[in-house]
PDB file of C-alpha atoms in Angstrom:
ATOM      1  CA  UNK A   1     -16.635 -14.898  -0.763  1.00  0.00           C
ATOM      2  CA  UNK A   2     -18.232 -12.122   1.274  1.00  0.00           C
ATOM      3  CA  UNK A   3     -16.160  -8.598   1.590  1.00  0.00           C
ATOM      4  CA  UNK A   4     -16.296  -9.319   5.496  1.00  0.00           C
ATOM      5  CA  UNK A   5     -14.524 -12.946   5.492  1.00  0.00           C
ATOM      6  CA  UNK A   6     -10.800 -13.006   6.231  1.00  0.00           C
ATOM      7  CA  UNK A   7      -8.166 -13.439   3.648  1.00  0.00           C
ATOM      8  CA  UNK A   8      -7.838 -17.303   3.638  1.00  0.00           C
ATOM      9  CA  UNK A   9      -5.699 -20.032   1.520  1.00  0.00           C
ATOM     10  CA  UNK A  10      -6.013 -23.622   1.688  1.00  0.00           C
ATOM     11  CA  UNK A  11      -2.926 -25.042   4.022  1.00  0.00           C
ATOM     12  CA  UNK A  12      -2.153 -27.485   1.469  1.00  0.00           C
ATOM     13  CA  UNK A  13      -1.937 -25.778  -1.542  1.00  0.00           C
ATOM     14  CA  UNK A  14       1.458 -24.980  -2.956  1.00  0.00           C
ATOM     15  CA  UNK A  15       0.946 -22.023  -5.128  1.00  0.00           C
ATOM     16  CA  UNK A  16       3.133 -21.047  -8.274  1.00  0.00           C
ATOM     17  CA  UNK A  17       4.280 -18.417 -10.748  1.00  0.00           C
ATOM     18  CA  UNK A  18       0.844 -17.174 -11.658  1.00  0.00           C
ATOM     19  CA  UNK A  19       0.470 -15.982  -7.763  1.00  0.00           C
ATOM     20  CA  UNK A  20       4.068 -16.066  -6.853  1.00  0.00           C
ATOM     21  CA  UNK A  21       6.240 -14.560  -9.757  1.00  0.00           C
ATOM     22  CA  UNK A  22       8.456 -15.556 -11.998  1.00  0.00           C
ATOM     23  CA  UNK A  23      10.812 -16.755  -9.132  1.00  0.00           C
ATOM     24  CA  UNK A  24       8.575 -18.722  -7.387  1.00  0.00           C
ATOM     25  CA  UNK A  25      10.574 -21.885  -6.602  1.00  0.00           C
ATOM     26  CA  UNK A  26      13.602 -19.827  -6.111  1.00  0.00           C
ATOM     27  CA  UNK A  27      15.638 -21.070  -3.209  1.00  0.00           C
ATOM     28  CA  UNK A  28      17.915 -17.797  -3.104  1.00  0.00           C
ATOM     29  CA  UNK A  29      18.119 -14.275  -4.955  1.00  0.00           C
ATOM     30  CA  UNK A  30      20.780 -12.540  -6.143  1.00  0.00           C
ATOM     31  CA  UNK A  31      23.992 -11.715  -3.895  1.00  0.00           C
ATOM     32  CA  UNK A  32      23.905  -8.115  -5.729  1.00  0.00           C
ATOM     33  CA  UNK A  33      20.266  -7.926  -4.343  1.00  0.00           C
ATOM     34  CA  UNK A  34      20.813  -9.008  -1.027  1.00  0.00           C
ATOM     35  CA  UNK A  35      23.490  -6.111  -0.729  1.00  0.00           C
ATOM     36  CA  UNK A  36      21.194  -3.368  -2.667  1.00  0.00           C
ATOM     37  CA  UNK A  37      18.173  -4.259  -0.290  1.00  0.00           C
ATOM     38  CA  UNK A  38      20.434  -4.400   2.816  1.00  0.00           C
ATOM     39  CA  UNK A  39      22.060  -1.114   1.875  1.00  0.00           C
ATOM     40  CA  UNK A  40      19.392   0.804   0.462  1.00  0.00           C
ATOM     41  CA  UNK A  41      18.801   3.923   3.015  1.00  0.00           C
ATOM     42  CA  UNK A  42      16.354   6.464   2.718  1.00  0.00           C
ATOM     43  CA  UNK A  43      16.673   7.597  -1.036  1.00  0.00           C
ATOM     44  CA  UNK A  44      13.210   6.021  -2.053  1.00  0.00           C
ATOM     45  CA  UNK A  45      11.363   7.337   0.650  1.00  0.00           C
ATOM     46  CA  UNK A  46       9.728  10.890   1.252  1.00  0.00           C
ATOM     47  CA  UNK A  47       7.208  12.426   3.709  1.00  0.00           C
ATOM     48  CA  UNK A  48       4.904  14.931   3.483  1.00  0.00           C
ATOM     49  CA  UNK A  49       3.066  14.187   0.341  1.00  0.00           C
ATOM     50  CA  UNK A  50      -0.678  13.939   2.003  1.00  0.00           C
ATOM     51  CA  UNK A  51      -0.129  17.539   2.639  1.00  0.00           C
ATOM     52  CA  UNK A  52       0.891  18.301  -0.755  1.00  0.00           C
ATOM     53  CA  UNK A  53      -1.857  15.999  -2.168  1.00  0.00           C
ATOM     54  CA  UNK A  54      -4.485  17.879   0.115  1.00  0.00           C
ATOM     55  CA  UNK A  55      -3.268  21.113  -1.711  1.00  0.00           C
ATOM     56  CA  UNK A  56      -3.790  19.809  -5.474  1.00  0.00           C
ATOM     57  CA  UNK A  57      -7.067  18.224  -4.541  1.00  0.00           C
ATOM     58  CA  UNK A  58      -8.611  21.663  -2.670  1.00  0.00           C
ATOM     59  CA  UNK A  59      -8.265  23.598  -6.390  1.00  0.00           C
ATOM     60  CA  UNK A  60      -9.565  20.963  -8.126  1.00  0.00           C
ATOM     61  CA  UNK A  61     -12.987  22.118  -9.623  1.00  0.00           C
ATOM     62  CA  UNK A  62     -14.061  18.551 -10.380  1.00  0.00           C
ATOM     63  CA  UNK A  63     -13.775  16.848  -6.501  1.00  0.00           C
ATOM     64  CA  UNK A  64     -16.836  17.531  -4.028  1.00  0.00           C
ATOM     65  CA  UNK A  65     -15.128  15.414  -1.263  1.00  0.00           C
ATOM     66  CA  UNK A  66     -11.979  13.852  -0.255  1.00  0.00           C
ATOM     67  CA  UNK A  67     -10.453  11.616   2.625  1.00  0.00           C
ATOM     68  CA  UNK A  68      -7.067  11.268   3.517  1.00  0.00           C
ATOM     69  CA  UNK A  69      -4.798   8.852   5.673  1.00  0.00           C
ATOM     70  CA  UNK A  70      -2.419  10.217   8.616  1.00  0.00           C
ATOM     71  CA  UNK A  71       0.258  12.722   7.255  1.00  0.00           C
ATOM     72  CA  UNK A  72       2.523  10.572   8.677  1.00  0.00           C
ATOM     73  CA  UNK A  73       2.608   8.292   5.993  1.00  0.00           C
ATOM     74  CA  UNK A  74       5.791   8.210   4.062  1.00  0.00           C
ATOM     75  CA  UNK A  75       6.011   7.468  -0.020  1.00  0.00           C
ATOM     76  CA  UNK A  76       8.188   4.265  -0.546  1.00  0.00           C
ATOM     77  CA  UNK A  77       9.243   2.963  -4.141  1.00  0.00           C
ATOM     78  CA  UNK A  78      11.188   0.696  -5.429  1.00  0.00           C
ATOM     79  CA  UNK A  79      14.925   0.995  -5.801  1.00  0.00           C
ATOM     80  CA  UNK A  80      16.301   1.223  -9.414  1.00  0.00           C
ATOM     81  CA  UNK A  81      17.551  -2.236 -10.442  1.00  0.00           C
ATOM     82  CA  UNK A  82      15.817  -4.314  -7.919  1.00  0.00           C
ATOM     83  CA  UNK A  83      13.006  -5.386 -10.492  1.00  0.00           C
ATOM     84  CA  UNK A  84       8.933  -5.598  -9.622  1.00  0.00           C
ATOM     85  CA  UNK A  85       9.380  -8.281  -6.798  1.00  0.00           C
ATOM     86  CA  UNK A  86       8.858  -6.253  -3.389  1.00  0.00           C
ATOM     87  CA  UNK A  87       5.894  -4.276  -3.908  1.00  0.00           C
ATOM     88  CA  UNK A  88       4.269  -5.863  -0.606  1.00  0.00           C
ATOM     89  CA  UNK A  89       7.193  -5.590   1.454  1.00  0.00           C
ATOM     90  CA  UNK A  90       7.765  -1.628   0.161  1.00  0.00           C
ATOM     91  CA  UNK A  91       3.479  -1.374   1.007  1.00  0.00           C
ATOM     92  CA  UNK A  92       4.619  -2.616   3.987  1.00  0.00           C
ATOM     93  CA  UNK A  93       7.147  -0.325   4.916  1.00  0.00           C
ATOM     94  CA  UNK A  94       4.585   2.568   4.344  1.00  0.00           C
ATOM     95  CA  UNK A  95       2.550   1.140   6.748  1.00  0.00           C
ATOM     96  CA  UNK A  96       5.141   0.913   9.483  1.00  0.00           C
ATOM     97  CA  UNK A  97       6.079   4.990   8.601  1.00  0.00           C
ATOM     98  CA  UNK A  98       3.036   5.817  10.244  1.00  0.00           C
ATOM     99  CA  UNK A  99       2.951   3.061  13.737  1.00  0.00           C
ATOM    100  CA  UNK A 100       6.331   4.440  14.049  1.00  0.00           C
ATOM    101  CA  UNK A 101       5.402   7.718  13.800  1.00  0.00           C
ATOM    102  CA  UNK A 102       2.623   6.961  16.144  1.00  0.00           C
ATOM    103  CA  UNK A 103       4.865   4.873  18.523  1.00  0.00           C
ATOM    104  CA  UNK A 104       2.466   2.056  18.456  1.00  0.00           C
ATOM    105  CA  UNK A 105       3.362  -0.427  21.378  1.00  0.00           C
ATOM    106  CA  UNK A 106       3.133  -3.282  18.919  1.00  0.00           C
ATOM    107  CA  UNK A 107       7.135  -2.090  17.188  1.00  0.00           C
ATOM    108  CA  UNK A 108       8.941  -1.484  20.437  1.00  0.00           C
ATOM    109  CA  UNK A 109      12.198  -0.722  19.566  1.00  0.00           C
ATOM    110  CA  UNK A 110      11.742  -1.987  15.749  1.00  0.00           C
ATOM    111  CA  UNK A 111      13.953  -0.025  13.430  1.00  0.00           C
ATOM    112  CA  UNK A 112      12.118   3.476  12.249  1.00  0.00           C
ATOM    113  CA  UNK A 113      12.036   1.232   8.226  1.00  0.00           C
ATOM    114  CA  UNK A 114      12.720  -2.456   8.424  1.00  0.00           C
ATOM    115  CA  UNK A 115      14.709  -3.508   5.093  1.00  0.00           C
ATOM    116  CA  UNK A 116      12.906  -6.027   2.476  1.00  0.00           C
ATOM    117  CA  UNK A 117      15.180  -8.996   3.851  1.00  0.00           C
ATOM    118  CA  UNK A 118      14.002  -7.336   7.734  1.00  0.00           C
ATOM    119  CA  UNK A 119      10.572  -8.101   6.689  1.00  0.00           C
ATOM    120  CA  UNK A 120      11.172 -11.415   5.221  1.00  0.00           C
ATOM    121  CA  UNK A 121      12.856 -12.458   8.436  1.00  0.00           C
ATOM    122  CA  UNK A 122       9.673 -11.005  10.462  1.00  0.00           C
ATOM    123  CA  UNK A 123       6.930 -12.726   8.441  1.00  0.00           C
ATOM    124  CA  UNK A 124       8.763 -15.827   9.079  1.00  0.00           C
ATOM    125  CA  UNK A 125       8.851 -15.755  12.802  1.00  0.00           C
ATOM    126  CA  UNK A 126       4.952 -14.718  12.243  1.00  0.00           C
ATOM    127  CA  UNK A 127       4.581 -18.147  10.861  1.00  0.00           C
ATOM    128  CA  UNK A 128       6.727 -19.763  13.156  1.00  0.00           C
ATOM    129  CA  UNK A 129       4.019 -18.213  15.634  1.00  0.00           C
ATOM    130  CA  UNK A 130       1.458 -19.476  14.029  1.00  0.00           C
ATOM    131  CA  UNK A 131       0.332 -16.917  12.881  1.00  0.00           C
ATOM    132  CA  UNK A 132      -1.482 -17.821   9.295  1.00  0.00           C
ATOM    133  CA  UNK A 133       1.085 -20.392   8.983  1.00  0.00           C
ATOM    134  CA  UNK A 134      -0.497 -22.072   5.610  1.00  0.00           C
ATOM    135  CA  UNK A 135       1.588 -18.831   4.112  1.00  0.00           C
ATOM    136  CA  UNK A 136       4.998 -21.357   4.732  1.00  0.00           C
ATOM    137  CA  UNK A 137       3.197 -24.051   2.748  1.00  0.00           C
ATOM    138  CA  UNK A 138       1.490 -22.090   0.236  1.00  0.00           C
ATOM    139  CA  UNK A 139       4.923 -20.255  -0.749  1.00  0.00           C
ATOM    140  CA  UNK A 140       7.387 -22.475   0.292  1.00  0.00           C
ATOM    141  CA  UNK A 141       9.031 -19.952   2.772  1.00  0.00           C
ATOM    142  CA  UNK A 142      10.055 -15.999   1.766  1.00  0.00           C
ATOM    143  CA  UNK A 143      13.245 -15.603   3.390  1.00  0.00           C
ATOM    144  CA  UNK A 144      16.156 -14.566   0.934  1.00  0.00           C
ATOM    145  CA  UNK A 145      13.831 -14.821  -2.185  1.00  0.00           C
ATOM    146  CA  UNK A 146      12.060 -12.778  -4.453  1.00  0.00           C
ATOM    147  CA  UNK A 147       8.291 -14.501  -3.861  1.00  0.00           C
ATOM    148  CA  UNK A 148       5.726 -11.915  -4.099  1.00  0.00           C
ATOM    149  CA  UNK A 149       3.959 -11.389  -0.776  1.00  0.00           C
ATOM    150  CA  UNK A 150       0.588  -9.981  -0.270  1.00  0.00           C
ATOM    151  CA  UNK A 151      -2.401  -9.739   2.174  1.00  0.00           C
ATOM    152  CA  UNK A 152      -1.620 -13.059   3.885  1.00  0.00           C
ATOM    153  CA  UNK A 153       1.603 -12.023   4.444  1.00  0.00           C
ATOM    154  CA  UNK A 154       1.344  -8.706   6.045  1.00  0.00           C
ATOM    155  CA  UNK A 155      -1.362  -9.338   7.770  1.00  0.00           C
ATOM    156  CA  UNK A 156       0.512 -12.212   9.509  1.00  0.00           C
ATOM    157  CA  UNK A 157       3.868  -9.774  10.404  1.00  0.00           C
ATOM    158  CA  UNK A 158       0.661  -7.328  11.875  1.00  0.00           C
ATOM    159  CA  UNK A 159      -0.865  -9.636  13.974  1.00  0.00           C
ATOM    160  CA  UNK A 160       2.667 -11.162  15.327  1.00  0.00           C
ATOM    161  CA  UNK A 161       3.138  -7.389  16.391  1.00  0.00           C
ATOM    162  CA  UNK A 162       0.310  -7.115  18.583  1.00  0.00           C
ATOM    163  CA  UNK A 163      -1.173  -4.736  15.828  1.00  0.00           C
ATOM    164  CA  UNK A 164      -4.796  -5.406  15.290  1.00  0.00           C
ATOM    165  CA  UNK A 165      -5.474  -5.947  11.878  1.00  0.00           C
ATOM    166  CA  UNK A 166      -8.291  -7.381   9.642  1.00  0.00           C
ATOM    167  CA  UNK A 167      -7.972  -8.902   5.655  1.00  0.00           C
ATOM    168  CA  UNK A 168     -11.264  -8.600   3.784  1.00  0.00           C
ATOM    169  CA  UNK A 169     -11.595 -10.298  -0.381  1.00  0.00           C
ATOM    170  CA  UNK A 170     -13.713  -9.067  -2.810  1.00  0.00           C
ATOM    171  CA  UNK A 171     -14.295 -11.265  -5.798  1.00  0.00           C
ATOM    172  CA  UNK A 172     -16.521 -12.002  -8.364  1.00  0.00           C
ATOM    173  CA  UNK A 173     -19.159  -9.595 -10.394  1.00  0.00           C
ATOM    174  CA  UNK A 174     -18.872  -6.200  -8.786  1.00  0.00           C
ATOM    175  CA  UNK A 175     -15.949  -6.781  -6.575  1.00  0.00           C
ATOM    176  CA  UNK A 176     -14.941  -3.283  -7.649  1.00  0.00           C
ATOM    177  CA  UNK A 177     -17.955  -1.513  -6.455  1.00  0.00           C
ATOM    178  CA  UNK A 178     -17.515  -3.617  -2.987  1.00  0.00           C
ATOM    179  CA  UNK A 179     -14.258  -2.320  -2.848  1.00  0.00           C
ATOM    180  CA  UNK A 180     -15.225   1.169  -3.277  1.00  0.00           C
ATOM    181  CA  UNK A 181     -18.116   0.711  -0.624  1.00  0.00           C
ATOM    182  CA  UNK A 182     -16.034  -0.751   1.853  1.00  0.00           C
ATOM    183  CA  UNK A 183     -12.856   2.019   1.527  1.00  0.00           C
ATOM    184  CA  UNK A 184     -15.324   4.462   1.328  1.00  0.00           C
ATOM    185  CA  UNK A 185     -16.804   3.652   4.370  1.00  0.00           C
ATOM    186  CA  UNK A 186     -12.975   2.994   6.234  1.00  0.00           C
ATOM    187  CA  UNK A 187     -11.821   6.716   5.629  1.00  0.00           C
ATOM    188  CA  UNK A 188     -15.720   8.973   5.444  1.00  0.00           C
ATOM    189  CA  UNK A 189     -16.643   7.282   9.306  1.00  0.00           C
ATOM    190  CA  UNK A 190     -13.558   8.342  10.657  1.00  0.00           C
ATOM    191  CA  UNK A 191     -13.565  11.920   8.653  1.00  0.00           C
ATOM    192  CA  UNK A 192     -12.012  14.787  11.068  1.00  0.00           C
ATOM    193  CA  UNK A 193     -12.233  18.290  10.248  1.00  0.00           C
ATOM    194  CA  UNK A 194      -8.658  19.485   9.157  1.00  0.00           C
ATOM    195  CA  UNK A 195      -7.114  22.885   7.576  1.00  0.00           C
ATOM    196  CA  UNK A 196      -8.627  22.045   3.652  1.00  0.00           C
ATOM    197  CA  UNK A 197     -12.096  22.885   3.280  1.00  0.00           C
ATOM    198  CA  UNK A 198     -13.061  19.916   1.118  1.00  0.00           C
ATOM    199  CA  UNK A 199     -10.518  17.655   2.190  1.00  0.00           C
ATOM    200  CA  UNK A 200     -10.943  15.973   5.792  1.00  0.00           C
ATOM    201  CA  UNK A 201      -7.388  14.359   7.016  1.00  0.00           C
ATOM    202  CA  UNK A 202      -8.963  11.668   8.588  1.00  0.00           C
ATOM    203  CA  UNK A 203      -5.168   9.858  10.643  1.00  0.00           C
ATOM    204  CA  UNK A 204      -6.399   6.568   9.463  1.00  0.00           C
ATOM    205  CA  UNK A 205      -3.464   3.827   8.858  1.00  0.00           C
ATOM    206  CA  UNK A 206      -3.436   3.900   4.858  1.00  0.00           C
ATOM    207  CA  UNK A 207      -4.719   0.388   3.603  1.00  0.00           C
ATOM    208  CA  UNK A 208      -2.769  -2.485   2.042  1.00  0.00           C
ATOM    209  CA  UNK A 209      -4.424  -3.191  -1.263  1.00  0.00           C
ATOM    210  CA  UNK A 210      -3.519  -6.338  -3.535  1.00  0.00           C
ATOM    211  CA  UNK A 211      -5.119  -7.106  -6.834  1.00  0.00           C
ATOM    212  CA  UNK A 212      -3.401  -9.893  -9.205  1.00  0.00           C
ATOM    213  CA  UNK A 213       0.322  -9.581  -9.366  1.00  0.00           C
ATOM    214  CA  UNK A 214       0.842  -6.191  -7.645  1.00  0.00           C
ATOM    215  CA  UNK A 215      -0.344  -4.152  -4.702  1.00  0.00           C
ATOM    216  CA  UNK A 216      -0.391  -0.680  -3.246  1.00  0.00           C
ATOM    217  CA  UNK A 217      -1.046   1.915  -0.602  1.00  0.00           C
ATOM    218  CA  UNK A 218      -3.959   3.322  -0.586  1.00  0.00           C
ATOM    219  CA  UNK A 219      -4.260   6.610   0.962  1.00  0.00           C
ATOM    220  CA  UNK A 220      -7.228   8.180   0.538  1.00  0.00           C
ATOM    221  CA  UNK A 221     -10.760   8.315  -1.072  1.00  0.00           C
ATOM    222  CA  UNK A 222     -12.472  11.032  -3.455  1.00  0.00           C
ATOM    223  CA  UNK A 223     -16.267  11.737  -4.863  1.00  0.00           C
ATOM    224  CA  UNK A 224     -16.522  14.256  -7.918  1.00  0.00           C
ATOM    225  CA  UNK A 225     -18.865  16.352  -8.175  1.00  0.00           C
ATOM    226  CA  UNK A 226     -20.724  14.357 -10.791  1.00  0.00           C
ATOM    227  CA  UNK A 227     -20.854  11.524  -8.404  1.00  0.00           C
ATOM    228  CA  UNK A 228     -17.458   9.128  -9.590  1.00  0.00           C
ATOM    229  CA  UNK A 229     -15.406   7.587  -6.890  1.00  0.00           C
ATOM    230  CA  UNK A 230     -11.488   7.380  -7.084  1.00  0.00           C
ATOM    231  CA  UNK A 231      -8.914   5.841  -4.767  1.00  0.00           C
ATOM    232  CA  UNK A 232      -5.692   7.870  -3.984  1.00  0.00           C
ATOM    233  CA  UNK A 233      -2.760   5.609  -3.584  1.00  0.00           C
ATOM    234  CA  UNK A 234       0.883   5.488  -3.226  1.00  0.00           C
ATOM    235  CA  UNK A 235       2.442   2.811  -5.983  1.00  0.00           C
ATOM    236  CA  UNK A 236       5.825   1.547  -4.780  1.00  0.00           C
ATOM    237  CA  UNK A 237       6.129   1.016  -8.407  1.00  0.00           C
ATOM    238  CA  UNK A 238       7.343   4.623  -9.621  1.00  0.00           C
ATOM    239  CA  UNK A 239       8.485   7.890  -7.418  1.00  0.00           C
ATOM    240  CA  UNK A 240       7.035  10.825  -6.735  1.00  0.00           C
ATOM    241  CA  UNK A 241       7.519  13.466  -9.421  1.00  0.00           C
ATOM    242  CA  UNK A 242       9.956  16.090  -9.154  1.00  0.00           C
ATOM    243  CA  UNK A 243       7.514  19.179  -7.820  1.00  0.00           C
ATOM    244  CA  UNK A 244       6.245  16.874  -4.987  1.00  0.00           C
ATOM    245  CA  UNK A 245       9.118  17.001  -3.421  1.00  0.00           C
ATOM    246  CA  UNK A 246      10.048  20.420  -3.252  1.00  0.00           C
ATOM    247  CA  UNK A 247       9.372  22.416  -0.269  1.00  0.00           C
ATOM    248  CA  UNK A 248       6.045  22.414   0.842  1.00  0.00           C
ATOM    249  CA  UNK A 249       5.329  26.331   0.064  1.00  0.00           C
ATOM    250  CA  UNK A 250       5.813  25.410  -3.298  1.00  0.00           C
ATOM    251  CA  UNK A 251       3.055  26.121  -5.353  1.00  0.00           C
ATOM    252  CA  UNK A 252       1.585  23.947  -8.139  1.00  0.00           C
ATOM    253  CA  UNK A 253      -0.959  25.281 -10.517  1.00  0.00           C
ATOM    254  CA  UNK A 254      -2.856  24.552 -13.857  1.00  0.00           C
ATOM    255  CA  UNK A 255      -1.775  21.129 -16.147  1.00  0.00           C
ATOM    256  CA  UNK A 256       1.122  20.719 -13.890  1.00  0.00           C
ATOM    257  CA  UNK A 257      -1.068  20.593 -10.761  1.00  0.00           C
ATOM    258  CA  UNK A 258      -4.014  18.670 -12.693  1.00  0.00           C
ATOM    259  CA  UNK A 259      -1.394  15.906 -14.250  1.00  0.00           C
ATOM    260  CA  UNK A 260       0.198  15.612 -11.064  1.00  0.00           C
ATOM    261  CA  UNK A 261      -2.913  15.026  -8.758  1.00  0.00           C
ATOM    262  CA  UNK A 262      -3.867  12.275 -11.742  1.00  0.00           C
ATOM    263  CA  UNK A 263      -1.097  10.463 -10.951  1.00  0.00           C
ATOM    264  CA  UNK A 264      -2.378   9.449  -7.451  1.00  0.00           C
ATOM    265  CA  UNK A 265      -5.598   8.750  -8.514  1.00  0.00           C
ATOM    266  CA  UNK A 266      -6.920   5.457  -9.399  1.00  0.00           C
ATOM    267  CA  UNK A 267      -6.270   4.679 -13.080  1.00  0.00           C
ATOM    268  CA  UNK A 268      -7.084   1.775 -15.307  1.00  0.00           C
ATOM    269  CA  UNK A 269      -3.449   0.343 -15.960  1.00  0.00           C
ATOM    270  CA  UNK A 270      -3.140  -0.254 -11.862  1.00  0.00           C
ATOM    271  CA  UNK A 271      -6.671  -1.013 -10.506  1.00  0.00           C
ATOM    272  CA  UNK A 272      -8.560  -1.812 -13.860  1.00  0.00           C
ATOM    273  CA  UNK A 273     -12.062  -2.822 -13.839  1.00  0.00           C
ATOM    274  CA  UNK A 274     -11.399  -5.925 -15.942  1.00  0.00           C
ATOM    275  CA  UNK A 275     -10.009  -7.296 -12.063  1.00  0.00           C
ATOM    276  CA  UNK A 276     -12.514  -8.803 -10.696  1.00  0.00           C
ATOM    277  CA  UNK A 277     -10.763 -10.038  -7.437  1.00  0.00           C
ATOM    278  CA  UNK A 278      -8.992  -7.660  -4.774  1.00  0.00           C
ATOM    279  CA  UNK A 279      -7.502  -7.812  -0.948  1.00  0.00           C
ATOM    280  CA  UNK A 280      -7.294  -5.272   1.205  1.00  0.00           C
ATOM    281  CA  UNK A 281      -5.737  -5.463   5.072  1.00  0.00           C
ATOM    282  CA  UNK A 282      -6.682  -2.739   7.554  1.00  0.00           C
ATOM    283  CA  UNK A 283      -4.853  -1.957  10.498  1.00  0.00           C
ATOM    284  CA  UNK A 284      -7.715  -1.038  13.191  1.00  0.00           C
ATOM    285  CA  UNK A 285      -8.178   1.833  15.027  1.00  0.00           C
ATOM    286  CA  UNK A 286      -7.433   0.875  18.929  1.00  0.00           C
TER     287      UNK A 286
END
């Protein structure tokens, strides 16, 4: 399938653990994870770490160029305990930081972070709209379980907002280099001047990347000096380490600094070459 086609599933195919998860047939979760997701607050989120990111890539000797999303964009992660079933919805939410930080018509008066179970209850109604309503049949309906969710599904909840959106796929041999071509391309057209000499902070919407059973946020886009290409990305997956989020005159140098900027790179345990099929949804610029 061509890297410009939409995300598309067959209508009548019922899809299962390999795409789903381990709960795929599950009717209901947990009642202890209905109360941890409706409680959770803001403990696994912070803002501010483009700016800090920006900093760690400037001193490093190796990058020529980088691109980065809107500042706006808030690191989300997964709450301790709640297991690896929300990834899409937490990718979600750190979409959503930034439209709300933007006041994008398309949320209204939508909470400033809608819950998991919030988001469940949205991509529902998106269905009920008809908007890429083969998700019901595919899954067998979201609400209250822990299905994994991923391009179809956002892209569904965007759309039923008013919030222009396209899903691209990239399979098959080279799928990876596609990928790189077409993110490259998202964040390097839009490039702004900003206050980093080699970094350009770009205020794109950060893109919703799935690859088989997980997805993240990616966030921005880097060329070495010898020519490599890396994706930056937020992993709901783990938190920030500890320097990140201290104050933002806090200064990070040497292996800390290096290690630290590695971790929001691209590396081969999350978006390994041996994957040779990948979605991405990008919220358009209006």
């Amino acid at each position: 399938m061509a890297a410009s086609e939409k995300v598309a599933i067959t209508p009548a195919q019922r899809l299962g653990k390999r795409e789903l998860g381990p709960y795929a047939f599950e009717e209901r979760m947990p009642a202890r994870l209905v109360s941890m997701l409706t409680h959770e607050g803001d403990a696994n989120r912070f803002s501010g770490v483009i700016e800090r990111l920006a900093g760690l890539i400037e001193h490093d000797q190796n990058v020529e160029t980088a691109y980065l999303c809107s500042k706006a964009v808030d690191q989300i992660w997964k709450l301790p305990d709640e297991g690896p079933h929300f990834c899409g919805y937490r990718n979600i939410q750190m979409l959503w930081s930034v439209l709300h930080a933007i006041g994008h018509d398309g949320l209204d008066s939508q909470a400033s972070r809608p819950s998991v179970l919030d988001i469940q209850d949205m991509i529902e109604k998106a269905w009920d709209a008809g908007f890429n309503e083969h998700g019901r049949a595919a899954t067998g309906g979201v609400r209250g379980t822990r299905k994994y969710i991923g391009t179809s599904e956002a892209e569904a909840l965007m759309l039923s907002l008013r919030i222009p959106c396209t899903g691209r796929v990239f399979d098959g041999k080279g799928a990876w280099d596609r990928l790189l071509d077409s993110i490259d391309v998202y964040f390097s057209s839009a490039a702004r001047d900003s206050i980093y000499g080699k970094v350009r902070v770009t205020g794109c919407m950060p893109i919703f990347l799935q690859r088989p059973k997980h997805s993240i946020t990616v966030v921005g886009f880097e060329r070495t000096r010898s020519g490599k290409r890396r994706l930056l990305f937020f992993d709901p997956a783990w938190r920030p380490p500890a320097h990140i989020m201290r104050p933002l005159d806090f200064k990070l140098s040497g292996m800390r600094a290096s290690l630290t900027h590695r971790m929001y790179r691209k590396n081969q345990w999350v978006l390994n070459k041996s994957f040779q099929a990948f979605e991405t949804l990008e919220i358009l610029r209006e």
